[in-house]
Amino acid sequence: MVKAVVGANWGDEGKGKITDMLAEKSDYVVRFQGGANAGHTIINNYGRFALHTLPSGVFYDHITNVIGNGVALNIRVFFDELNSLLQQGVPAPKIVVSERAQVVMPYHILFDQYEEERLGGKAFGSTKSGIAPFYSDKYAKIGFQINELFDDELLKARLENVCTIKNTLLEHLYRKPLLDPEEIYREMAEQRELIRPYVGDASAVLCEALAQDKQVLLEGQLGTLKDADFGIYPFVTSSNTIAGYGCVGAGIPPASLDSVVAVTKAYSSAVGGGAFVTELFGDEAEALRRRGGDKGEYGATTGRPRRVGWFDAVATKYGCRIQGATEAVLTAVDVLGYLDEIKICVGYDIDGTVVTDFPVTSKLDRAKPVYRTMPGWKCDILGATDYSALPVQAKNYVDFIEEFIETPIKMVSTGPKREDIAYRT
Ligand code: GDP
C-alpha cells in the first residue's frame, strides 16, 4: 500500500505532523522531491524538531526512511540534521539514500545567493538553499548523481566542464570569485565518504517492499501552489510537489499509489513572493500570525514571518484536484478560536467576473477575493479529540469547506502535537 501525504496549498499546512502521525503505521517513509529549502515541524516525545532533509519516519525504529531519486540532497545538511537528532536522544534511524538522487553542490548555494542579489527588488524570495540552480543543472544534464561521486575520473572531468560554464557567469554576469574544480573535488570527496554507508538502490528497495505488502508513505514538501507546473509560476519551487510526481521521485510504479492525503490549513499562509488573494495585513495579520502554528507563523527553515490570510477555498479545491486527493486533513482549526467571524474565500473577482476555478498566474494577479463570512466559535479547542463535541460553529466551518473543496475531510487537527487530532466519522 502506498499513501502520499501532500500539501494542498503553499506549504506549511502541517504535513510534518500528519506524516509523523501516519508514519507510526508505515514501514517506509519516503521523501520524493525538493531539498532543504522547506521544513516540517514535528513535536513528539523526543522534543521539537524542524526537519528539512530527513524523512519524518526518523523517530520510529521500525521505519526505513528513504531519500528518493527526485530529492535535491545537500549531504552536509543531511548530516547536521542527523547529528542533531542523535544529540537529542533519538536512536539512529534506518536510512536509504537513492544512488540516483543528485547532490546539491557548494556552488548551487552561491548561485542562488548571487541571483537573488542580482534581481534585487524583483527577487523571488528564495531560501538560498541552492534548489533552483540545482534543478536547472539536473535538467541541463550537468548535475551529479550520488553514484557519480564515487567515480574519480568522471567526477574530475565533469567538474572541469561545470567550472568552465559557471566561471563564465561568475566573471561576466555576477562579478564574483571564480570556482576552483580542484577545491570542489576535495569537498565532494569528503562528502561522498560521509554518505557512502547510506547509498543504495532505493527504487529496488521500495519495489521489493511493495511486493511484500509493506506500507509506504510518500512525504511531500511544500504544496500544490508551489508546484513547478501547477503552482503560481514563477513564484514556485523548482520541483513537482504533487503526488503524481511521488512515484517518479521515489522510483515506484504509478499504479501503486493507493491514496492521497491532502493537508490544508484552516487559514492560509505563504512564504516568498507571488499573488496571495486572501492575504491579511496590519493588526489583523499579526493577530493570526502570532497565534498560528505551534510558535506563530514563522518559517521552519528561515525564521521569516509568513504571510497569512483567510482560508482560500478556490485555491484549495484546485490544490486537492491537482493532488488527486482521496481525502483531506484540515489542520490548525484550534488557531481560529479567537475570532468573532471567520471569512472563507469562495470566488475570485477577475475584472468584474467571479470565478471559482483557480486561474493561471497572469489572471491571478488581478483576482480580488469574494468572501463568505461564518460565525466563529469563540472558545479554545486546542487538543480536542472528540469531533462530535466540537462547537457547532467549528463543525459548520469544516462542513462548508469540505463541500466546497469536493474532498472528504477525514481528520481535523486541533493542535501541533501528534495526539491533537479529531477523526470525523
Ligand atoms: P509542513 O511543512 O506542512 O509540515 O508545515 P510546518 O511544519 O512548516 O508548519 C506547520 C506549523 O503548524 C508547525 O509549527 C506545526 O507544529 C503546526 N501545526 C500543525 N498542525 C497544527 C494544528 O492542528 N494546530 C496548531 N496550532 N498548529 C499546528
Coordinates of C-alpha atoms in Angstrom, one line a residue, residues 63-417:
I63 CA 10.7 2.5 9.8
T64 CA 13.1 2.6 6.9
N65 CA 13.5 6.2 5.7
V66 CA 14.1 6.7 2.1
I67 CA 15.6 9.7 0.2
G68 CA 14.3 9.2 -3.3
N69 CA 15.9 10.0 -6.6
G70 CA 13.8 13.1 -7.0
V71 CA 15.3 14.8 -4.0
A72 CA 18.0 17.6 -4.0
L73 CA 20.3 16.2 -1.4
N74 CA 22.6 18.5 0.5
I75 CA 24.9 16.0 2.2
R76 CA 26.3 18.4 4.8
V77 CA 22.7 19.5 5.8
F78 CA 21.7 15.8 5.9
F79 CA 24.5 15.1 8.4
D80 CA 23.9 18.2 10.5
E81 CA 20.3 17.2 10.9
L82 CA 21.1 13.6 11.6
N83 CA 23.6 14.6 14.3
S84 CA 21.2 17.0 16.0
L85 CA 18.7 14.2 16.2
L86 CA 21.2 11.8 17.8
Q87 CA 22.3 14.5 20.2
Q88 CA 18.7 15.0 21.3
G89 CA 18.4 11.3 22.1
V90 CA 16.7 9.9 19.0
P91 CA 18.0 6.4 18.3
A92 CA 20.0 6.1 15.0
P93 CA 17.3 5.8 12.2
K94 CA 17.4 3.4 9.3
I95 CA 18.0 5.5 6.1
V96 CA 18.5 4.6 2.5
V97 CA 19.6 7.3 0.0
S98 CA 18.9 6.6 -3.6
E99 CA 22.1 6.3 -5.6
R100 CA 20.3 8.2 -8.4
A101 CA 19.5 11.2 -6.2
Q102 CA 21.5 14.2 -7.2
V103 CA 23.6 16.3 -4.8
V104 CA 23.4 20.0 -4.1
M105 CA 26.9 21.3 -4.9
P106 CA 28.5 24.1 -2.9
Y107 CA 28.2 26.4 -5.9
H108 CA 24.5 25.9 -6.2
I109 CA 24.1 27.7 -3.0
L110 CA 26.4 30.5 -4.2
F111 CA 24.5 30.9 -7.4
D112 CA 21.2 31.1 -5.6
Q113 CA 22.5 33.9 -3.5
Y114 CA 24.1 35.8 -6.4
E115 CA 21.0 35.5 -8.5
E116 CA 18.7 36.9 -5.7
E117 CA 21.3 39.7 -5.3
R118 CA 21.2 40.4 -9.0
L119 CA 17.4 40.5 -9.1
G120 CA 17.4 42.9 -6.1
G121 CA 13.8 44.1 -5.5
K122 CA 12.5 41.7 -8.1
A123 CA 13.9 38.6 -6.3
F124 CA 11.7 35.5 -5.8
G125 CA 12.3 35.3 -2.1
S126 CA 14.4 32.2 -2.5
T127 CA 15.6 30.5 0.7
K128 CA 19.0 30.4 -0.9
S129 CA 19.4 26.7 -0.4
G130 CA 20.6 26.2 -4.0
I131 CA 17.4 24.5 -5.1
A132 CA 16.7 26.4 -8.4
P133 CA 20.4 26.2 -9.6
F134 CA 20.4 22.5 -8.6
Y135 CA 17.3 21.6 -10.7
S136 CA 18.5 23.8 -13.6
D137 CA 21.7 21.8 -13.7
K138 CA 19.9 18.5 -13.2
Y139 CA 17.8 19.1 -16.3
A140 CA 20.7 20.7 -18.2
K141 CA 22.5 17.4 -17.6
I142 CA 25.4 18.9 -15.7
G143 CA 24.3 17.7 -12.3
F144 CA 25.9 14.9 -10.2
Q145 CA 24.0 11.7 -9.2
I146 CA 25.4 10.4 -5.9
N147 CA 26.8 7.2 -7.6
E148 CA 28.9 9.5 -9.9
L149 CA 30.7 10.9 -6.9
F150 CA 32.4 7.6 -6.5
D151 CA 33.9 7.6 -9.9
D152 CA 37.0 9.8 -9.6
E153 CA 37.8 10.2 -13.3
L154 CA 34.2 11.1 -14.2
L155 CA 33.9 13.4 -11.2
K156 CA 37.1 15.4 -12.1
A157 CA 36.3 15.6 -15.8
R158 CA 32.7 16.8 -15.1
L159 CA 33.8 19.3 -12.6
E160 CA 36.3 20.8 -15.1
N161 CA 33.4 21.3 -17.6
V162 CA 31.0 22.6 -15.0
C163 CA 33.5 25.2 -13.7
T164 CA 34.2 26.4 -17.3
I165 CA 30.4 27.1 -17.7
K166 CA 29.9 28.5 -14.2
N167 CA 33.0 30.7 -14.2
T168 CA 31.9 32.5 -17.4
L169 CA 28.8 33.5 -15.5
L170 CA 30.7 34.4 -12.3
E171 CA 33.1 36.6 -14.2
H172 CA 30.8 38.4 -16.6
L173 CA 27.3 38.3 -15.0
Y174 CA 27.8 38.2 -11.3
R175 CA 31.4 39.5 -11.0
K176 CA 32.2 37.1 -8.2
P177 CA 35.2 34.9 -7.3
L178 CA 35.7 32.0 -9.7
L179 CA 35.3 28.3 -8.8
D180 CA 38.3 26.0 -8.5
P181 CA 37.5 22.5 -9.7
E182 CA 40.2 21.0 -7.5
E183 CA 38.8 22.6 -4.4
I184 CA 35.3 21.3 -5.2
Y185 CA 36.7 17.9 -5.9
R186 CA 38.3 17.7 -2.4
E187 CA 35.0 18.8 -0.8
M188 CA 32.9 16.3 -2.7
A189 CA 35.5 13.5 -2.0
E190 CA 34.9 14.2 1.7
Q191 CA 31.1 14.3 1.3
R192 CA 31.0 11.0 -0.6
E193 CA 32.6 9.2 2.3
L194 CA 30.0 10.6 4.7
I195 CA 27.1 9.4 2.6
R196 CA 28.6 6.1 1.4
P197 CA 27.0 3.9 4.1
Y198 CA 23.5 5.1 3.3
V199 CA 23.6 4.8 -0.5
G200 CA 21.6 2.1 -2.2
D201 CA 19.1 1.3 -4.9
A202 CA 16.1 2.9 -3.3
S203 CA 13.7 2.1 -6.1
A204 CA 14.5 -1.6 -5.9
V205 CA 14.2 -1.5 -2.1
L206 CA 10.7 0.1 -2.3
C207 CA 9.5 -2.2 -5.1
E208 CA 10.6 -5.2 -3.0
A209 CA 8.8 -3.8 0.0
L210 CA 5.6 -3.4 -2.1
A211 CA 5.9 -7.0 -3.3
Q212 CA 5.8 -7.9 0.4
D213 CA 2.7 -5.8 1.1
K214 CA 4.6 -3.3 3.2
Q215 CA 3.1 0.2 4.0
V216 CA 4.9 3.0 2.2
L217 CA 4.3 6.7 3.0
L218 CA 5.3 9.3 0.5
E219 CA 6.0 12.6 2.1
G220 CA 5.6 15.8 0.0
Q221 CA 7.3 19.1 0.6
L222 CA 5.6 22.4 0.1
G223 CA 2.2 22.2 -1.7
T224 CA 0.3 22.3 -5.0
L225 CA 0.6 26.1 -5.4
K226 CA 4.4 25.8 -5.3
D227 CA 4.5 23.1 -7.9
A228 CA 6.7 23.9 -10.8
D229 CA 3.9 23.2 -13.3
F230 CA 0.6 23.8 -11.5
G231 CA 1.7 26.4 -9.0
I232 CA 1.8 30.2 -9.2
Y233 CA 4.7 30.2 -11.7
P234 CA 7.3 31.7 -11.5
F235 CA 6.8 32.0 -7.7
V236 CA 7.1 28.3 -7.3
T237 CA 9.7 25.8 -6.2
S238 CA 11.8 24.1 -8.9
S239 CA 10.4 20.7 -8.4
N240 CA 7.0 19.0 -8.6
T241 CA 5.3 18.9 -5.3
I242 CA 2.3 16.8 -6.4
A243 CA 1.5 13.2 -5.5
G244 CA 1.7 12.2 -9.2
Y245 CA 5.4 13.0 -9.1
G246 CA 5.8 11.0 -5.9
C247 CA 6.0 7.8 -8.0
V248 CA 8.7 9.2 -10.2
G249 CA 10.7 10.7 -7.3
A250 CA 10.5 7.5 -5.3
G251 CA 11.0 5.1 -8.2
I252 CA 7.8 3.1 -7.8
P253 CA 5.1 2.2 -10.4
P254 CA 2.4 4.9 -10.9
A255 CA -0.4 2.4 -10.3
S256 CA 1.0 1.6 -6.8
L257 CA -0.4 4.8 -5.3
D258 CA -3.5 3.9 -3.3
S259 CA -4.4 7.1 -1.5
V260 CA -3.5 10.7 -1.4
V261 CA -4.0 12.7 1.8
A262 CA -4.0 16.4 1.0
V263 CA -3.2 18.6 4.0
T264 CA -4.8 22.0 4.2
K265 CA -4.8 24.5 7.0
A266 CA -7.9 26.3 8.4
Y267 CA -6.4 29.6 7.3
S268 CA -3.8 30.4 4.7
S269 CA -0.1 31.1 5.0
A270 CA 2.6 31.5 2.4
V271 CA 6.3 32.4 2.2
G272 CA 8.1 34.1 -0.7
G273 CA 6.6 36.3 -3.4
G274 CA 3.6 35.9 -5.7
A275 CA -0.1 36.5 -5.6
F276 CA -1.9 35.7 -2.4
V277 CA -5.5 36.6 -2.9
T278 CA -6.7 36.3 0.7
E279 CA -3.7 37.9 2.3
L280 CA -4.2 39.9 5.5
F281 CA -2.1 42.9 6.6
G282 CA -1.5 45.0 9.6
D283 CA -3.0 44.1 13.0
E284 CA -5.4 41.6 11.6
A285 CA -2.5 39.7 10.1
E286 CA -0.4 40.0 13.2
A287 CA -3.2 38.6 15.4
L288 CA -3.4 35.5 13.2
R289 CA 0.4 35.1 12.7
R290 CA 1.1 35.3 16.4
R291 CA -1.4 32.5 17.2
G292 CA -0.7 30.3 14.1
G293 CA 1.2 27.0 14.2
D294 CA 2.9 26.0 17.4
K295 CA 5.1 29.1 17.8
G296 CA 3.5 31.6 15.4
E297 CA 3.7 31.6 11.6
Y298 CA 7.4 31.9 11.2
G299 CA 9.4 29.8 8.6
A300 CA 10.8 26.5 10.0
T301 CA 13.9 26.9 7.7
T302 CA 14.3 30.6 7.6
G303 CA 12.5 32.1 10.6
R304 CA 10.9 34.6 8.2
P305 CA 7.4 35.8 9.2
R306 CA 5.0 34.0 6.9
R307 CA 2.3 35.9 5.0
V308 CA -1.1 34.9 6.4
G309 CA -4.7 35.2 5.2
W310 CA -8.2 33.7 5.3
F311 CA -8.9 30.2 4.1
D312 CA -8.9 30.2 0.3
A313 CA -11.4 27.6 -0.8
V314 CA -10.9 28.3 -4.5
A315 CA -7.2 27.6 -4.3
T316 CA -7.7 24.6 -2.0
K317 CA -10.3 23.0 -4.3
Y318 CA -7.8 23.3 -7.1
G319 CA -5.0 22.1 -4.8
C320 CA -6.9 19.0 -3.9
R321 CA -7.8 18.2 -7.5
I322 CA -4.3 18.6 -8.8
Q323 CA -3.0 16.4 -6.0
G324 CA -5.7 13.8 -6.8
A325 CA -6.6 13.9 -3.2
T326 CA -8.7 11.0 -1.9
E327 CA -9.1 12.7 1.4
A328 CA -8.1 15.9 3.2
V329 CA -6.9 16.8 6.6
L330 CA -7.9 20.3 8.0
T331 CA -5.2 21.4 10.4
A332 CA -4.8 24.2 12.9
V333 CA -8.6 24.7 13.4
D334 CA -7.7 25.5 17.1
V335 CA -5.9 28.7 15.9
L336 CA -9.2 30.4 14.8
G337 CA -10.9 30.2 18.3
Y338 CA -10.3 33.9 18.9
L339 CA -12.3 35.2 16.0
D340 CA -15.9 36.6 16.2
E341 CA -16.3 36.0 12.5
I342 CA -14.3 33.9 10.0
K343 CA -14.0 34.6 6.3
I344 CA -13.7 32.0 3.6
C345 CA -12.8 32.9 0.0
V346 CA -15.4 31.3 -2.2
G347 CA -14.6 33.1 -5.5
Y348 CA -12.2 35.4 -7.3
D349 CA -13.4 38.5 -8.9
I350 CA -11.2 39.0 -12.0
D351 CA -12.1 42.1 -14.0
G352 CA -15.7 42.0 -12.8
T353 CA -16.3 38.3 -13.4
V354 CA -16.4 36.0 -10.4
V355 CA -14.7 32.6 -11.0
T356 CA -14.4 29.6 -8.7
D357 CA -11.8 27.8 -10.7
F358 CA -8.2 28.7 -9.8
P359 CA -6.7 30.7 -12.7
V360 CA -3.3 30.9 -14.3
T361 CA -0.8 33.4 -12.7
S362 CA -1.3 36.2 -15.2
K363 CA -5.0 36.4 -14.2
L364 CA -4.4 35.5 -10.5
D365 CA -2.5 38.8 -10.1
R366 CA -5.8 40.7 -10.8
A367 CA -8.0 38.5 -8.6
K368 CA -9.9 40.0 -5.7
P369 CA -11.4 37.7 -3.1
V370 CA -15.1 37.1 -2.7
Y371 CA -15.8 36.1 0.8
R372 CA -18.4 34.2 2.7
T373 CA -18.5 35.1 6.4
M374 CA -19.2 32.5 9.1
P375 CA -19.6 32.9 12.8
G376 CA -16.6 32.0 14.9
W377 CA -16.8 29.6 17.9
K378 CA -15.0 31.9 20.4
C379 CA -13.5 29.2 22.6
D380 CA -10.4 27.2 22.9
I381 CA -10.5 23.7 21.3
L382 CA -6.7 23.1 21.5
G383 CA -6.1 19.3 21.8
A384 CA -9.8 18.3 21.2
T385 CA -10.0 14.7 20.0
D386 CA -13.8 14.1 20.1
Y387 CA -15.1 15.6 16.8
S388 CA -18.8 15.4 17.9
A389 CA -18.0 17.5 20.9
L390 CA -16.6 20.4 18.9
P391 CA -18.7 23.7 18.9
V392 CA -21.3 23.6 16.2
Q393 CA -19.7 26.7 14.5
A394 CA -16.5 24.8 14.1
K395 CA -18.3 21.8 12.6
N396 CA -20.2 24.1 10.3
Y397 CA -16.9 25.6 9.2
V398 CA -15.4 22.2 8.4
D399 CA -18.6 21.0 6.6
F400 CA -18.7 24.1 4.4
I401 CA -15.0 23.7 3.4
E402 CA -15.5 20.0 2.7
E403 CA -18.4 20.6 0.4
F404 CA -16.6 23.4 -1.5
I405 CA -13.3 21.6 -2.0
E406 CA -15.1 18.4 -3.0
T407 CA -12.8 16.2 -0.9
P408 CA -13.8 14.4 2.2
I409 CA -12.2 15.8 5.3
K410 CA -11.5 12.7 7.5
M411 CA -9.3 14.3 10.2
V412 CA -9.3 17.7 11.9
S413 CA -6.1 18.7 13.6
T414 CA -6.6 20.7 16.8
G415 CA -3.0 21.3 17.9
P416 CA 0.6 20.8 17.0
K417 CA 1.1 17.6 19.0

